[in-house]
Structure formats: structure tokens, C-alpha cells
Short mmCIF file of C-alpha atoms in Angstrom, two decimals:
data_model
loop_
_atom_site.label_atom_id
_atom_site.label_comp_id
_atom_site.label_asym_id
_atom_site.label_seq_id
_atom_site.Cartn_x
_atom_site.Cartn_y
_atom_site.Cartn_z
CA MET A 21 11.82 195.67 295.23
CA SER A 22 12.37 199.04 296.16
CA THR A 23 12.65 200.69 299.47
CA LYS A 24 10.93 203.27 300.91
CA HIS A 25 13.93 205.36 300.23
CA GLU A 26 14.35 204.67 296.81
CA LYS A 27 10.71 204.92 295.70
CA ILE A 28 11.15 208.44 297.63
CA LEU A 29 13.87 209.16 295.31
CA GLN A 30 12.01 208.18 292.20
CA TYR A 31 9.06 210.27 293.17
CA ILE A 32 11.21 213.43 293.56
CA GLU A 33 12.95 213.17 289.85
CA SER A 34 9.36 212.78 288.69
CA LEU A 35 8.49 215.69 289.62
CA PRO A 36 8.54 218.83 287.55
CA VAL A 37 11.68 221.38 287.65
CA GLY A 38 10.89 224.02 289.73
CA ASP A 39 8.36 222.32 291.96
CA LYS A 40 9.14 223.12 295.61
CA ILE A 41 9.16 219.91 298.47
CA SER A 42 9.30 219.72 301.89
CA VAL A 43 9.95 217.17 304.35
CA ARG A 44 6.31 216.78 305.32
CA GLN A 45 4.73 217.45 302.11
CA ILE A 46 6.78 213.81 300.93
CA ALA A 47 6.05 212.32 304.21
CA LYS A 48 2.43 212.82 303.80
CA GLU A 49 2.34 211.99 300.09
CA MET A 50 4.76 208.83 300.31
CA GLN A 51 2.71 208.01 303.68
CA VAL A 52 6.27 207.24 305.32
CA SER A 53 7.75 209.28 308.53
CA GLU A 54 9.38 212.26 308.44
CA GLY A 55 12.99 211.27 308.91
CA THR A 56 12.43 208.75 306.26
CA ALA A 57 11.30 212.36 304.32
CA TYR A 58 14.10 214.09 305.05
CA ARG A 59 16.82 211.35 304.80
CA ALA A 60 15.78 210.56 301.17
CA ILE A 61 15.39 214.62 300.60
CA LYS A 62 19.52 215.09 301.51
CA GLU A 63 20.02 212.09 299.54
CA ALA A 64 18.62 214.09 296.13
CA GLU A 65 20.68 216.97 297.30
CA ASN A 66 23.49 214.75 297.56
CA ARG A 67 22.28 213.38 293.67
CA ARG A 68 21.82 217.14 292.55
CA LEU A 69 18.42 216.45 292.11
CA VAL A 70 17.24 219.04 294.94
CA SER A 71 18.77 222.49 296.10
CA SER A 72 17.73 224.00 299.41
CA ILE A 73 18.21 228.08 299.81
CA GLU A 74 17.83 229.53 302.66
CA ARG A 75 15.18 231.76 303.19
CA VAL A 76 13.39 229.89 299.87
CA GLY A 77 13.17 226.16 300.61
CA THR A 78 13.83 223.16 298.50
CA ILE A 79 13.52 223.03 295.00
CA ARG A 80 13.55 220.54 292.46
CA ILE A 81 16.33 221.90 290.32
CA GLU A 82 17.37 220.11 286.83
CA LYS A 83 19.93 217.50 287.21
CA LYS A 84 23.09 218.51 285.47
CA LYS A 85 25.03 216.38 282.81
CA LYS A 86 28.34 216.28 283.11
CA GLU A 87 29.30 218.04 279.97
CA ASN A 88 27.56 221.16 281.47
CA ILE A 89 28.89 220.73 284.88
CA GLU A 90 30.88 224.24 284.35
CA ARG A 91 26.84 225.97 284.42
CA LEU A 92 25.55 227.06 287.52
CA THR A 93 21.62 227.16 288.06
CA PHE A 94 20.75 229.94 289.78
CA ALA A 95 19.72 227.98 292.93
CA GLU A 96 23.31 227.51 293.22
CA ILE A 97 24.42 231.11 292.46
CA VAL A 98 22.02 232.56 295.76
CA ASN A 99 23.75 229.55 298.07
CA ILE A 100 27.45 231.13 296.71
CA ILE A 101 26.60 234.24 297.50
CA ASP A 102 24.59 234.22 300.39
CA GLY A 103 21.93 235.85 298.47
CA GLN A 104 18.62 236.46 299.17
CA VAL A 105 15.81 235.75 296.80
CA LEU A 106 13.19 239.17 295.84
CA GLY A 107 11.50 237.81 293.27
CA GLY A 108 11.07 235.03 290.56
CA LYS A 109 11.53 232.30 293.23
CA SER A 110 10.11 230.03 290.77
CA GLY A 111 12.62 230.18 287.71
CA LEU A 112 15.32 229.40 290.75
CA HIS A 113 15.97 225.67 288.62
CA LYS A 114 17.50 227.42 285.35
CA THR A 115 21.07 227.51 284.32
CA LEU A 116 23.19 230.50 283.48
CA THR A 117 24.71 230.47 280.37
CA LYS A 118 26.96 233.38 281.36
CA PHE A 119 27.08 236.47 283.67
CA VAL A 120 27.72 240.31 282.80
CA ILE A 121 29.18 242.79 284.79
CA GLY A 122 26.91 246.37 284.60
CA ALA A 123 29.45 248.81 285.16
CA MET A 124 28.34 250.48 281.82
CA GLN A 125 26.15 253.11 280.47
CA LEU A 126 22.29 251.05 279.97
CA GLU A 127 22.20 251.18 276.42
CA ASP A 128 25.92 249.38 276.12
CA MET A 129 25.23 247.13 279.14
CA MET A 130 21.99 245.79 277.29
CA ARG A 131 23.85 244.84 274.36
CA TYR A 132 25.89 242.14 276.56
CA THR A 133 22.90 241.02 278.45
CA ASP A 134 20.75 238.40 276.29
CA ALA A 135 18.39 235.37 277.90
CA GLY A 136 19.84 232.57 280.09
CA SER A 137 22.47 235.50 281.55
CA LEU A 138 22.67 236.73 285.02
CA LEU A 139 23.19 241.13 285.12
CA ILE A 140 25.74 241.53 288.27
CA VAL A 141 24.70 245.24 288.96
CA GLY A 142 24.26 247.88 292.25
CA ASN A 143 21.36 249.76 292.58
CA ARG A 144 20.24 250.51 288.68
CA ILE A 145 16.44 250.38 288.89
CA LYS A 146 15.90 250.74 284.92
CA ALA A 147 18.73 248.20 284.67
CA HIS A 148 17.08 245.67 286.50
CA GLU A 149 13.79 246.03 284.27
CA ASN A 150 15.66 245.83 281.36
CA ALA A 151 17.71 242.89 281.82
CA LEU A 152 14.52 241.03 283.10
CA ARG A 153 12.60 242.09 279.46
CA ALA A 154 15.49 240.47 277.51
CA GLY A 155 15.21 237.56 279.69
CA ALA A 156 18.21 237.28 281.72
CA ALA A 157 18.20 237.10 286.17
CA VAL A 158 19.55 239.73 287.68
CA LEU A 159 22.05 240.13 290.90
CA ILE A 160 21.93 243.36 292.89
CA THR A 161 25.23 243.90 294.69
CA GLY A 162 26.05 245.80 297.79
CA GLY A 163 22.40 245.07 299.51
CA PHE A 164 20.25 246.65 297.88
CA ASP A 165 16.58 246.43 296.63
CA THR A 166 14.41 247.15 293.48
CA THR A 167 11.32 248.33 292.90
CA GLU A 168 7.97 246.22 293.94
CA ASP A 169 6.92 246.46 289.74
CA ASN A 170 10.41 245.06 289.05
CA LYS A 171 9.93 241.70 291.76
CA MET A 172 6.58 241.25 290.13
CA LEU A 173 7.59 241.11 286.80
CA ALA A 174 10.71 238.58 287.85
CA ASP A 175 7.62 236.63 289.66
CA SER A 176 5.47 236.49 285.90
CA LEU A 177 8.83 235.79 284.32
CA ASP A 178 10.01 233.04 286.22
CA LEU A 179 13.45 234.91 286.35
CA PRO A 180 14.81 235.17 289.98
CA ILE A 181 16.35 238.78 291.77
CA ILE A 182 18.95 238.06 294.10
CA SER A 183 20.00 240.91 296.12
CA THR A 184 23.56 240.21 297.71
CA SER A 185 25.63 242.22 300.51
CA TYR A 186 28.73 241.95 298.93
CA ASP A 187 29.95 244.02 296.34
CA THR A 188 30.52 243.40 292.56
CA PHE A 189 34.12 242.14 292.15
CA THR A 190 33.99 239.93 295.51
CA VAL A 191 30.69 238.28 293.81
CA ALA A 192 31.99 237.84 290.35
CA THR A 193 35.12 236.58 291.86
CA MET A 194 32.96 234.11 293.91
CA ILE A 195 31.03 232.71 290.89
CA ASN A 196 34.44 232.66 289.33
CA ARG A 197 35.94 230.10 291.31
CA ALA A 198 32.56 228.49 291.52
CA ILE A 199 32.49 227.44 288.19
CA TYR A 200 36.37 227.11 288.24
CA ASP A 201 35.89 224.04 290.77
CA GLN A 202 33.02 222.30 288.68
CA LEU A 203 35.81 222.28 285.73
CA ILE A 204 37.96 220.42 287.99
CA LYS A 205 35.86 217.94 289.23
CA LYS A 206 34.86 217.54 285.29
CA ASP A 207 38.22 216.87 284.46
CA ILE A 208 38.06 213.62 286.90
CA LEU A 209 36.87 210.42 285.12
CA PHE A 210 34.78 208.46 287.27
CA ILE A 211 33.45 204.67 286.71
CA GLU A 212 30.01 205.45 285.42
CA ASP A 213 32.25 207.17 282.31
CA ILE A 214 34.31 204.14 281.26
CA TYR A 215 32.37 201.48 282.63
CA VAL A 216 30.70 198.05 280.35
CA PRO A 217 27.18 198.04 281.30
CA MET A 218 25.65 194.30 281.79
CA THR A 219 23.83 194.88 278.47
CA ASP A 220 27.48 194.57 276.82
CA THR A 221 28.98 192.02 279.15
CA ALA A 222 28.38 188.12 280.32
CA ALA A 223 27.97 186.88 284.53
CA LEU A 224 27.45 183.70 284.82
CA LYS A 225 25.14 182.71 287.83
CA ASN A 226 26.25 180.84 290.80
CA ASP A 227 24.12 177.44 290.41
CA GLU A 228 25.93 177.07 286.98
CA THR A 229 28.48 174.49 286.32
CA ILE A 230 32.05 174.44 284.61
CA HIS A 231 31.02 173.59 281.65
CA HIS A 232 28.73 176.78 281.32
CA PHE A 233 31.77 178.90 282.05
CA GLN A 234 34.11 176.70 279.26
CA LYS A 235 30.68 177.69 276.75
CA LEU A 236 30.76 181.07 277.55
CA ASN A 237 34.59 181.70 277.44
CA GLU A 238 34.33 179.91 273.97
CA ARG A 239 31.48 182.27 272.95
CA THR A 240 33.09 185.60 274.38
CA THR A 241 36.81 184.50 274.61
CA HIS A 242 36.57 186.61 278.16
CA GLY A 243 39.04 184.86 280.43
CA ALA A 244 36.98 186.11 283.66
CA PHE A 245 33.24 186.49 284.71
CA PRO A 246 30.96 187.84 287.66
CA VAL A 247 29.44 185.29 289.15
CA VAL A 248 25.71 186.72 290.13
CA THR A 249 22.62 185.05 292.36
CA HIS A 250 19.38 185.03 289.85
CA GLN A 251 18.66 188.45 291.59
CA ASN A 252 22.08 189.59 290.05
CA LYS A 253 23.63 190.18 293.33
CA LEU A 254 27.40 189.35 293.27
CA VAL A 255 28.80 186.62 295.01
CA GLY A 256 32.20 185.95 293.26
CA MET A 257 34.87 186.25 290.56
CA ILE A 258 35.71 183.27 288.04
CA THR A 259 38.80 182.87 285.76
CA VAL A 260 40.25 180.67 283.67
CA LYS A 261 42.62 179.83 285.96
CA ASP A 262 40.06 178.20 288.78
CA VAL A 263 38.52 176.05 286.21
CA ILE A 264 41.96 174.23 285.41
CA GLY A 265 41.53 170.23 285.73
CA ARG A 266 38.18 170.81 287.31
CA GLU A 267 35.19 168.18 286.03
CA GLU A 268 32.78 170.32 284.03
CA ASN A 269 29.53 168.78 285.95
CA GLU A 270 30.77 171.09 289.05
CA LEU A 271 29.28 173.69 290.10
CA ILE A 272 30.55 177.65 289.95
CA GLU A 273 30.04 178.16 293.35
CA LYS A 274 33.01 175.66 294.29
CA VAL A 275 35.51 177.18 292.17
CA MET A 276 34.74 180.86 291.92
CA THR A 277 36.62 183.61 294.25
CA LYS A 278 33.98 184.96 296.83
CA ASN A 279 33.43 187.97 298.16
CA PRO A 280 35.17 189.37 295.23
CA ILE A 281 36.82 193.32 295.10
CA ALA A 282 34.57 195.99 293.73
CA GLY A 283 33.88 199.27 293.05
CA SER A 284 31.22 201.80 292.66
CA MET A 285 30.17 204.02 290.08
CA LYS A 286 31.58 207.25 292.42
CA MET A 287 35.14 205.58 292.67
CA SER A 288 37.52 207.46 290.29
CA VAL A 289 38.57 205.76 287.66
CA ALA A 290 42.77 206.08 288.60
CA SER A 291 41.42 204.80 292.23
CA ALA A 292 40.00 201.46 290.50
CA GLY A 293 43.08 201.70 287.97
CA HIS A 294 45.28 201.10 291.46
CA ARG A 295 43.45 199.26 293.29
CA MET A 296 43.63 196.09 290.59
CA ILE A 297 47.15 196.90 289.94
CA TRP A 298 48.36 196.39 293.68
CA GLU A 299 45.43 193.56 293.99
CA GLY A 300 46.53 191.70 290.59
CA ILE A 301 43.40 191.71 288.92
CA ASP A 302 42.45 192.47 285.55
CA LEU A 303 38.19 192.52 285.59
CA LEU A 304 36.85 194.73 288.90
CA PRO A 305 33.07 194.26 288.85
CA ILE A 306 30.95 197.34 289.60
CA VAL A 307 27.99 197.19 291.65
CA ASP A 308 25.23 199.51 293.53
CA ASP A 309 24.71 200.02 297.31
CA ASP A 310 22.86 197.11 297.26
CA ASN A 311 25.42 194.88 295.74
CA ILE A 312 23.35 194.22 292.48
CA LEU A 313 25.73 193.78 289.61
CA GLN A 314 26.09 196.87 287.34
CA GLY A 315 28.60 196.27 284.94
CA VAL A 316 33.02 195.48 284.30
CA ILE A 317 35.94 197.97 284.06
CA SER A 318 38.79 195.70 282.64
CA ARG A 319 42.54 196.87 283.38
CA GLN A 320 42.58 198.00 279.81
CA ASP A 321 39.65 200.24 279.63
CA VAL A 322 41.38 201.81 282.69
CA LEU A 323 44.64 202.74 280.94
CA LYS A 324 42.89 203.86 277.85
CA ALA A 325 40.93 205.97 279.76
CA LEU A 326 43.87 207.48 281.61
CA GLN A 327 46.10 207.90 278.70
CA LEU A 328 42.81 210.00 277.30
CA ALA A 329 42.47 212.16 279.88
CA GLN A 330 46.15 212.98 280.00
CA ARG A 331 45.76 214.00 276.81
CA GLN A 332 42.72 216.35 277.50
CA PRO A 333 43.17 220.12 277.79
CA GLN A 334 43.11 221.07 281.26
CA HIS A 335 40.42 223.48 282.69
CA GLY A 336 41.02 223.86 286.46
CA GLU A 337 44.21 223.36 288.29
CA THR A 338 44.86 220.77 290.84
CA ILE A 339 47.44 221.10 293.27
CA ASP A 340 49.71 218.28 290.75
CA ASP A 341 48.60 220.76 287.53
CA LEU A 342 50.17 223.70 289.62
CA VAL A 343 53.21 221.84 290.22
CA LYS A 344 53.56 220.40 286.97
CA ASN A 345 53.41 224.08 285.70
CA GLU A 346 56.16 225.26 287.70
CA MET A 347 58.76 222.41 286.33
CA LYS A 348 60.98 223.08 283.31
CA VAL A 349 63.02 220.03 282.33
CA LEU A 350 67.14 219.96 281.25
CA GLY A 351 69.65 218.31 280.16
CA ASP A 352 69.48 216.23 277.40
CA GLU A 353 72.02 212.66 278.11
CA GLU A 354 71.76 212.91 282.41
CA LEU A 355 67.46 214.26 283.40
CA ILE A 356 67.56 217.39 285.58
CA VAL A 357 64.34 219.32 286.65
CA GLU A 358 63.99 223.11 287.61
CA PHE A 359 61.42 223.79 289.74
CA LYS A 360 60.24 227.21 291.30
CA VAL A 361 58.23 226.83 294.67
CA THR A 362 55.79 229.69 294.46
CA PRO A 363 53.26 231.11 297.50
CA GLN A 364 50.56 228.53 296.81
CA MET A 365 52.85 226.17 297.77
CA THR A 366 54.32 226.66 301.09
CA ASN A 367 52.76 226.42 304.54
CA GLN A 368 52.96 228.59 307.37
CA TYR A 369 56.26 229.19 307.80
CA GLY A 370 56.45 230.23 304.09
CA ALA A 371 58.76 227.30 303.43
CA ILE A 372 57.95 224.34 300.95
CA SER A 373 55.19 221.89 302.15
CA TYR A 374 55.66 218.88 302.47
CA GLY A 375 52.96 217.93 299.98
CA ALA A 376 54.33 219.71 297.38
CA PHE A 377 57.77 218.27 297.97
CA THR A 378 56.53 214.52 297.28
CA THR A 379 54.21 215.37 294.69
CA LEU A 380 56.98 217.35 293.16
CA LEU A 381 59.10 213.97 293.23
CA ALA A 382 56.72 211.52 291.99
CA GLU A 383 56.14 214.07 288.85
CA VAL A 384 59.53 213.95 288.42
CA GLY A 385 59.41 210.18 288.47
CA SER A 386 57.21 209.42 286.71
CA PHE A 387 58.98 212.13 284.30
CA ALA A 388 61.90 210.05 284.40
CA LEU A 389 59.86 206.57 283.41
CA LYS A 390 58.15 208.37 280.55
CA ARG A 391 61.91 209.28 279.00
CA ARG A 392 63.18 205.76 279.09
CA LYS A 393 59.86 204.54 277.51
CA ARG A 394 58.66 202.91 280.14
CA GLY A 395 54.88 204.04 280.04
CA ASP A 396 52.61 204.82 282.83
CA ALA A 397 53.53 204.09 286.61
CA VAL A 398 51.71 204.20 290.23
CA ALA A 399 53.69 205.05 292.97
CA GLU A 400 53.78 202.19 295.52
CA ASN A 401 55.85 204.02 298.46
CA MET A 402 58.47 206.93 299.26
CA THR A 403 60.92 207.04 301.91
CA ILE A 404 62.64 211.42 302.23
CA TYR A 405 65.30 210.75 304.43
CA PHE A 406 66.34 214.44 304.34
CA ILE A 407 64.96 217.64 303.75
CA LYS A 408 65.70 221.22 304.95
CA PRO A 409 63.72 224.26 304.63
CA VAL A 410 63.39 225.93 301.17
CA GLN A 411 61.90 229.05 301.51
CA MET A 412 59.55 230.37 298.44
CA GLU A 413 60.26 232.22 295.42
CA SER A 414 63.96 229.75 295.68
CA THR A 415 64.56 227.52 292.51
CA LEU A 416 65.17 223.82 293.03
CA THR A 417 67.09 221.26 290.79
CA VAL A 418 65.81 217.93 291.22
CA LYS A 419 68.31 214.94 290.22
CA PRO A 420 65.68 211.26 289.52
CA ARG A 421 68.18 208.66 289.43
CA ILE A 422 67.09 205.20 288.52
CA LEU A 423 68.92 202.43 290.96
CA ASP A 424 66.96 199.25 289.68
CA MET A 425 64.12 198.03 287.52
CA SER A 426 62.76 195.22 286.40
CA ARG A 427 59.52 194.10 284.49
CA LYS A 428 57.18 195.49 287.14
CA PHE A 429 59.28 197.90 289.94
CA VAL A 430 61.64 200.60 289.64
CA LYS A 431 63.51 201.68 292.53
CA MET A 432 64.62 205.43 292.34
CA ASP A 433 66.73 207.75 294.26
CA PHE A 434 66.39 211.60 294.02
CA GLU A 435 68.67 214.45 294.87
CA VAL A 436 67.10 217.80 295.71
CA TYR A 437 69.20 221.17 295.14
CA ASN A 438 68.51 225.09 296.28
CA GLN A 439 71.32 226.26 293.94
CA GLN A 440 74.40 224.41 295.22
CA MET A 441 73.49 223.57 298.69
CA LEU A 442 71.43 219.84 298.81
CA VAL A 443 68.08 220.45 300.59
CA GLY A 444 66.08 216.51 300.23
CA LYS A 445 66.92 213.30 299.51
CA ALA A 446 64.23 210.89 299.26
CA MET A 447 63.89 207.19 298.11
CA MET A 448 60.96 206.21 295.49
CA MET A 449 59.39 202.43 294.32
CA PHE A 450 57.17 202.87 291.36
CA GLN A 451 55.04 199.97 290.14
CA LEU A 452 54.71 199.67 285.98
CA LEU A 453 51.43 199.29 284.17
CA GLU A 454 51.10 196.80 281.81
CA ARG A 455 49.69 197.83 278.69
#
């Protein structure tokens, strides 16, 4: 049974892209309270099914596929640059393929402006008209207006004309930043990208017996299965270890692990991997908000995905990327890493921030382990027991030293120098990821 909330979301998803919706309209259409309708619209906004724009309202937008995440809709542009829509509101759901800065002669400008692009230009009325006729939307900077004819043309072509008080350079920077931020999001792998859906795997019912487990184990060769009710709600996990020495007619719910650890679709793969290693589990069931089983991921799936992600070309830069970019490896026998402190890595006093310092040590430690052919590792804990302020533009030298290494754990010591002066000492424990 779908809840009222889910029914409203399904209704919103069924609306044509570009439709305008309101709390009152949804409440009337679906015969629910305005409070319920408001909460559902907010959830639809989080799921990127609709976009709320000041002075325009809430518009049904196209949900972007992950590979197109770097494309923005005109509705999102309006929010980014705090714009006002002068015409063509019904085209706000469309995505732009590129933006063109109109700082040239009209003919030259039109050579670069084609369908799906956004022309960023000042108060050049003729350029506004030509861009619309070429199939492009228009963003007017400096707070200028356009003619009524151009507004009517925009309405007839479903192409937005947007006005903003910012100058052209600021607007281009803001849009670029938004695209860049989305590229970073694109690089983060989520469970929904790698999970195995229930159609491709198997689960057991809680009222089945160990005999059923053995049959399923023989057929699939899997050593662990999620346990669900007849409504497909997750209630447990069962592994080969749980059934050793048990009678064939014993019920699964008597021997299974109850209330198992589960993941959700929006959990990052890195976070799921860390949790699985920490808890010592090889199979993680994936559930929705109502605890209905959606699929599973294995530890191997996580490792494969993380290794693949490391080989992908990076577009957006995270803090970790910034730190890696400044690392230079020296020394063949003994590993030494040189590191430059850039302005982005400093605190309000202009000294290296605690976050950048810990990231640096974690990255150096991981690199040292890879050099020893120990593969991937997760930092389990870190103790910085000596640190001196290090000013920006300083060049640090980091010397890692492995103190103890077992099959599963590595203990490492770090010394950090600024020229010849010792400025930091730390101890770190890594847990090695089994292949």
C-alpha cells in the first residue's frame, strides 16, 4: 500500500515537464491537507523533480540522469544568480548545453550562439532577439530590461529571458562554480550506482527452514542471504556459520541475526565499505525508507567500485584532491613526501588548518602502504601529539615510518619538518582491506 505522501510524489512525477504546481492545487487534486501537500512538494524538490523559483513558483523539472549532472536547467540558473524571469517561464525546465558571453560584435556573437545555449549579455536588445530566434535563452546582466516584443517572443518560443543585477564576469563565475560543484558530486559513488537488485540475487523468508537455506546455498554458491517477511521487509541475515550443527527443519528466524545492519541507496560506497570493514560483514542488505529490501552489495563490489573510481579522470576538486595535488614524492629507498601549503589549506590565522594536516598524513600513509604492495587501507584512528603553526607557502617534508604490520592492521609513525625544524609528530592506525 502506498502512503498519501508516496501517491503525491508519484502524481508529481507523472506531470508533464514544465507544469506549474502549488500546494493548494495538489491538496485539492489529491484530496489531502495542505500540510501533507507541502511536505510532499518539499520532498519532490529534494529528489529534483521540481524547482521552486522566487517570483515564478514551483515548476516540474526533468530529473537529470547521473551522467548529465553537469548540465543545469534554466530554473537552477535563476536560483544561482538570484535572477528575475522576464519572459519564457514555460521553458525554465529545459537544460542548457553551454553558455556564451556576448562581449563581441553581434554577427560574431551569433556564430557561437545556437539552440540550447544561454547568451549572457548586457542591454543589447538586438542580441536578445537574435539569440531567441537561434533557439537560445538569454541572461541579461547589470539589472537591465528588454523590450515587450522580446518578452512575447520568449513566451512563444518557450525560451527564458532572465535578468540579474550582477555583472557578466560575476555571473559567469557563479555558473561555472555551480557546474564545478556538480562535477564533484558526480565523482562520488553511491550505493544506487553499484548495488545488485533483488531480481539478480536471492533472499529467504523468515518462516522457511534451514533446508531451504541449504538448497539456495547449493544453487547460488552464496554464503549469506538477507531474510525477509512475506511483505519483503528485512528482518535478518543468515550465513553459513549460523547453520553449522543445526537441524534441517529448524526455522530460519530462530538462527538468523536479527535487526541486521543495512544501507540505503543514497549512502556513499566509501561509507558503506568503511562500515562493512568496521563491523566485519561481507554482505550488506540495501533497504528503502520503509525497510523494504531493494538489493545487496558485497565487500568485493565495494572494493571493485572504489578501485575503478580511483582510475577515473577527476573533474571537480575536493579538499583531498587539493592536498594530493601539492604532494611530491622524494626518495627511492626511504619514502619522503614534500608538500606545499597553499592559501586554501590555511585557517583564519594563515597557518595550515588541522583538517588539511590530517588529510596530508592520511594520504601519505596510504601512499606508503601502496608502495609496500599492501593495497587499499582505511584510516582507523590518528593521534597528533605534537604540532607547531606552519604558515602558508611553506614547504613541508613528511617522513612516514611503519612501526608494526600484521595481516589486517598497520601502525605508522609520522614526522613533519618545515626546512630542518620538526613541526609535527603523529601516530596512525590503518585497517587493511582484504582483496
